[in-house]
Amino acid sequence: MNGIPFVKMHGLGNDFVVFDGRRDPAVLDLDNATAARIADRKTGVGCDQLIVIEPARDDLADAFMRIRNNDGGEVEACGNATRCVASILMGELGRNDAIIETVVGLLDANGASDGLVTVDMGQMRLDWRDIPLSEAVDTNHIPLSLGPLSDAVGVNVGNPHAVFFVDDAEAIDIEKLGPVLEHHEMFPERANIEVCSIIGEDQIRMRVWERGVGVTRACGTGACAVGVAAARRGLTGRKTDIILDGGKLTIEWLPDDHVLMTGPVATSFQGFLHSSLLGGH
Ligand SMILES: N[C@H](CCC[C@H](N)C(=O)O)C(=O)O
């Protein structure tokens, strides 16, 4: 079988095409158009994010993870994919831990009970400049309203998030509101948009419109942002279960502002990318 091997994986239905650039240099430095063609669910393999495992730059890391959204654009963080890459690396290394390097730093991953994986998603950043926002506002109460949504909480998980609390997250038309908010002038680098409601003690139901993708069944960095936002607002404690369309993630916001995210990893299939999809690359 010719073509470049990949593995199709997902975290709670947030799905990825994962290439190994350490073995196949043809997938290193893909351009945005090529990445979008591969990620396209009609013309390509189809995925929310396209992931390339690359040789680590930092001696402390086991590998570097490059993340591209469905629209081909490179982004800083992807929690669900980080668990998937950690699972691959731990399998290769025969270890129950791995360090994944990203453009925003090193992430520590560990195998947890029941086949789950825990990732330290790093230190959350809460200043308006770090979200980033286009003006100096209290990020615990961003003055932004659209329809039934208002009064967002901004959190940077390596990537930008805006969290809205509502009575019933499932009643919100996120397909309509998400893209308008993603591209709002308040967010100079756009934003991932989460709509959530408290459904029990330390239990939060969340839906997400992802920057550069659209509605996904789960978003790990989004769950981190929601867990932090709820605790900032005093709606929950610092350890919460986040119920997404695709299932549950457990989030813990530590006193040092790091966030631990625990959840499952799944492999769908192995495949080979026809070289025509790499285009002129
Ligand atoms: N699904 C990913 C989020 C990707 C974030 C991406 N949509 C962005 O533009 O930041 C996750 O599990 O964290």
Coordinates of C-alpha atoms and ligand atoms in Angstrom, one line a residue:
M1 CA 0.0 0.0 0.0
N2 CA 1.6 3.3 -1.0
G3 CA 0.8 6.6 0.6
I4 CA 1.7 8.2 3.9
P5 CA 0.5 6.3 7.0
F6 CA -1.7 8.0 9.6
V7 CA -3.8 6.9 12.5
K8 CA -7.3 8.3 13.0
M9 CA -8.0 8.9 16.7
H10 CA -10.4 10.8 18.8
G11 CA -11.0 12.1 22.3
L12 CA -14.8 11.9 23.1
G13 CA -15.5 12.3 19.4
N14 CA -13.2 15.3 18.8
D15 CA -11.3 13.6 16.0
F16 CA -7.8 13.7 14.6
V17 CA -5.7 12.6 11.7
V18 CA -2.3 11.9 13.3
F19 CA 0.8 11.7 11.1
D20 CA 4.3 10.8 12.3
G21 CA 6.7 13.4 10.9
R22 CA 9.6 11.7 12.7
R23 CA 9.3 8.9 10.1
D24 CA 7.6 10.7 7.2
P25 CA 9.3 14.0 6.5
A26 CA 6.8 14.7 3.7
V27 CA 4.3 15.8 6.4
L28 CA 6.6 18.3 8.0
D29 CA 5.9 22.0 7.3
L30 CA 2.6 21.4 5.5
D31 CA 1.0 24.6 4.2
N32 CA -2.4 25.6 5.4
A33 CA -4.2 24.7 2.2
T34 CA -2.8 21.2 2.1
A35 CA -3.7 20.7 5.8
A36 CA -7.2 21.9 5.1
R37 CA -7.5 19.6 2.1
I38 CA -6.5 16.6 4.2
A39 CA -8.9 17.6 7.1
D40 CA -11.8 18.3 4.8
R41 CA -14.5 15.7 5.4
K42 CA -15.6 15.7 1.7
T43 CA -12.3 15.9 -0.2
G44 CA -9.9 14.5 2.3
V45 CA -9.6 12.1 5.2
G46 CA -11.7 14.4 7.5
C47 CA -11.0 15.5 11.0
D48 CA -11.4 18.4 13.5
Q49 CA -7.7 18.8 13.9
L50 CA -4.7 17.5 11.9
I51 CA -1.8 16.5 14.2
V52 CA 1.8 15.9 13.2
I53 CA 4.2 14.3 15.7
E54 CA 7.7 15.8 15.1
P55 CA 11.1 15.4 16.6
A56 CA 11.3 17.3 20.0
R57 CA 13.3 20.5 20.0
D58 CA 13.6 20.5 23.8
D59 CA 15.7 17.8 25.3
L60 CA 13.1 17.3 28.1
A61 CA 10.4 16.4 25.6
D62 CA 9.6 13.1 24.0
A63 CA 8.2 14.7 20.9
F64 CA 6.8 17.9 19.4
M65 CA 3.1 18.1 18.5
R66 CA 2.0 20.4 15.7
I67 CA -1.7 21.2 15.7
R68 CA -3.8 22.4 12.8
N69 CA -7.5 23.1 12.8
N70 CA -9.9 21.8 10.2
D71 CA -9.4 25.2 8.3
G72 CA -5.7 24.4 8.0
G73 CA -4.6 27.1 10.5
E74 CA -2.0 26.2 13.1
V75 CA -3.0 26.6 16.7
E76 CA -1.3 26.5 20.1
A77 CA -3.1 23.8 22.0
C78 CA -5.5 20.9 21.7
G79 CA -6.3 19.0 24.9
N80 CA -8.0 15.9 23.4
A81 CA -5.2 15.4 20.8
T82 CA -2.6 15.8 23.5
R83 CA -4.0 12.8 25.3
C84 CA -4.0 10.9 22.0
V85 CA -0.3 11.8 21.2
A86 CA 0.6 11.0 24.8
S87 CA -0.9 7.5 24.4
I88 CA 1.1 6.9 21.3
L89 CA 4.3 8.1 22.9
M90 CA 3.7 6.1 26.1
G91 CA 3.1 3.0 24.0
E92 CA 6.4 3.6 22.1
L93 CA 8.4 4.3 25.2
G94 CA 6.8 1.5 27.3
R95 CA 6.3 4.2 30.0
N96 CA 3.2 5.5 31.8
D97 CA 4.3 9.1 31.3
A98 CA 5.3 11.3 28.4
I99 CA 6.3 15.0 27.8
I100 CA 4.8 16.6 24.8
E101 CA 6.3 19.8 23.4
T102 CA 4.0 22.4 21.8
V103 CA 4.6 26.0 20.5
V104 CA 3.4 27.2 23.9
G105 CA 5.5 24.9 26.1
L106 CA 5.9 21.4 27.5
L107 CA 2.9 19.3 28.7
D108 CA 3.3 16.5 31.2
A109 CA 1.0 13.5 30.5
N110 CA 0.4 10.4 32.6
G111 CA -1.6 7.3 32.2
A112 CA -4.5 7.3 34.7
S113 CA -6.9 4.6 35.9
D114 CA -9.3 2.9 33.6
G115 CA -7.2 3.6 30.5
L116 CA -7.7 7.4 30.9
V117 CA -4.9 9.9 30.4
T118 CA -4.2 12.9 32.5
V119 CA -2.4 15.9 31.0
D120 CA -1.2 19.0 32.9
M121 CA -2.3 21.6 30.4
G122 CA 0.0 24.2 31.8
Q123 CA -0.7 27.4 33.6
M124 CA -4.0 29.2 32.7
R125 CA -3.6 32.9 31.8
L126 CA -6.3 35.3 32.8
D127 CA -5.1 38.8 32.0
W128 CA -6.9 40.5 29.1
R129 CA -3.6 40.8 27.2
D130 CA -3.0 37.0 27.4
I131 CA -6.5 35.8 26.3
P132 CA -6.0 38.0 24.2
L133 CA -8.7 40.7 24.1
S134 CA -8.7 43.9 22.2
E135 CA -9.3 46.1 25.2
A136 CA -8.5 46.2 28.9
V137 CA -11.4 44.6 30.7
D138 CA -12.0 42.3 33.7
T139 CA -11.7 38.9 32.0
N140 CA -14.1 37.5 34.6
H141 CA -16.8 39.7 33.2
I142 CA -16.1 40.5 29.5
P143 CA -18.7 43.0 28.4
L144 CA -19.9 41.1 25.4
S145 CA -23.5 40.2 24.5
L146 CA -25.1 38.4 21.6
G147 CA -28.7 37.1 21.8
P148 CA -29.1 35.0 25.0
L149 CA -25.4 35.1 25.7
S150 CA -23.7 37.8 27.8
D151 CA -21.0 38.4 30.4
A152 CA -18.3 36.0 29.2
V153 CA -15.3 34.7 31.1
G154 CA -12.0 34.8 29.2
V155 CA -9.4 32.1 29.8
N156 CA -6.2 31.3 27.8
V157 CA -5.3 27.6 27.8
G158 CA -2.5 28.2 25.4
N159 CA -5.4 29.1 23.0
P160 CA -8.1 31.7 23.5
H161 CA -11.5 30.8 25.1
A162 CA -14.7 32.7 25.9
V163 CA -17.0 31.0 28.3
F164 CA -20.7 31.9 28.6
F165 CA -22.9 30.6 31.4
V166 CA -26.6 30.0 30.7
D167 CA -29.5 28.2 32.3
D168 CA -29.6 25.5 29.6
A169 CA -26.6 25.0 27.3
E170 CA -28.5 22.7 25.1
A171 CA -31.1 25.3 24.3
I172 CA -28.6 27.7 22.8
D173 CA -28.2 27.9 19.0
I174 CA -24.4 27.6 19.1
E175 CA -24.3 27.0 15.3
K176 CA -25.7 30.5 14.8
L177 CA -24.0 32.4 17.6
G178 CA -20.6 30.6 17.6
P179 CA -19.2 31.9 14.3
V180 CA -20.2 35.5 15.1
L181 CA -18.5 35.4 18.5
E182 CA -15.5 33.5 17.2
H183 CA -14.8 36.4 14.9
H184 CA -15.9 39.2 17.2
E185 CA -13.5 42.3 17.4
M186 CA -13.1 41.6 21.1
F187 CA -10.9 38.6 20.1
P188 CA -7.9 39.7 18.0
E189 CA -6.9 36.1 17.5
R190 CA -10.5 34.9 17.3
A191 CA -11.7 32.6 20.1
N192 CA -13.1 29.2 21.0
I193 CA -16.7 29.7 22.3
E194 CA -18.1 27.6 25.2
V195 CA -21.7 27.7 26.4
C196 CA -22.3 25.9 29.6
S197 CA -24.7 25.4 32.5
I198 CA -24.3 24.0 36.0
I199 CA -26.1 20.7 36.2
G200 CA -25.1 19.6 39.7
E201 CA -22.4 20.0 42.4
D202 CA -19.2 20.4 40.5
Q203 CA -21.0 19.1 37.3
I204 CA -21.1 21.3 34.2
R205 CA -22.8 20.7 30.9
M206 CA -20.8 22.3 28.1
R207 CA -21.2 22.8 24.3
V208 CA -18.5 24.3 22.1
W209 CA -18.0 26.2 18.9
E210 CA -14.3 25.7 18.1
R211 CA -12.2 28.4 16.4
G212 CA -11.3 27.2 12.9
V213 CA -13.6 24.1 13.1
G214 CA -17.2 24.7 14.3
V215 CA -19.2 22.6 16.7
T216 CA -17.2 19.6 17.9
R217 CA -18.3 16.8 20.2
A218 CA -15.6 17.7 22.7
C219 CA -12.9 20.2 23.4
G220 CA -10.2 19.5 26.0
T221 CA -8.9 23.1 26.2
G222 CA -12.5 24.3 26.3
A223 CA -13.2 22.0 29.2
C224 CA -10.2 23.5 31.0
A225 CA -11.5 27.0 30.3
V226 CA -14.9 26.1 31.6
G227 CA -13.6 24.5 34.8
V228 CA -11.5 27.6 35.5
A229 CA -14.4 30.0 34.6
A230 CA -16.9 28.2 36.9
A231 CA -14.5 28.2 39.8
R232 CA -13.6 31.9 39.2
R233 CA -17.3 32.7 39.3
G234 CA -17.8 30.7 42.5
L235 CA -20.3 28.4 40.8
T236 CA -18.2 25.2 41.5
G237 CA -15.1 24.1 43.3
R238 CA -11.8 23.7 41.5
K239 CA -12.3 20.1 40.5
T240 CA -15.2 19.6 38.1
D241 CA -16.7 17.0 35.8
I242 CA -17.4 18.6 32.4
I243 CA -20.2 16.8 30.4
L244 CA -19.6 17.4 26.6
D245 CA -21.6 16.1 23.7
G246 CA -19.2 13.2 23.4
G247 CA -18.8 12.4 27.1
K248 CA -17.0 13.4 30.3
L249 CA -13.7 15.2 31.1
T250 CA -12.5 15.8 34.6
I251 CA -10.8 19.1 35.2
E252 CA -8.8 20.2 38.2
W253 CA -7.5 23.8 38.6
L254 CA -4.5 23.6 40.9
P255 CA -3.4 26.4 43.3
D256 CA -0.4 27.1 41.0
D257 CA -2.9 27.9 38.2
H258 CA -2.0 24.7 36.3
V259 CA -4.9 22.6 35.1
L260 CA -5.1 18.8 35.0
M261 CA -7.4 17.4 32.4
T262 CA -8.3 13.7 32.5
G263 CA -10.2 11.8 29.8
P264 CA -10.2 8.9 27.4
V265 CA -8.3 8.2 24.1
A266 CA -9.6 6.1 21.2
T267 CA -8.1 4.9 18.0
S268 CA -10.5 4.5 15.0
F269 CA -8.3 3.1 12.3
Q270 CA -5.0 3.2 10.5
G271 CA -4.9 4.6 7.0
F272 CA -2.6 5.7 4.2
L273 CA -2.8 9.2 2.7
H274 CA -2.7 9.2 -1.1
S275 CA 0.2 11.4 -2.1
S276 CA -2.1 13.4 -4.4
L277 CA -3.6 15.0 -1.2
L278 CA -0.2 16.4 -0.4
G279 CA -0.5 18.4 -3.5
G280 CA 2.5 20.4 -4.6
H281 CA 3.9 20.0 -1.2
Ligands
LIG1 N1 -10.4 20.4 20.2 C1 -9.3 21.0 20.9 C2 -9.3 22.5 20.8 C3 -8.6 22.9 19.7 C4 -8.7 24.4 19.7 C5 -8.7 25.0 18.4 N2 -10.0 25.0 17.9 C6 -8.2 26.4 18.5 O1 -8.4 27.1 17.5 O2 -7.7 26.8 19.5 C7 -9.1 20.5 22.3 O3 -9.4 19.4 22.6 O4 -8.6 21.3 23.1

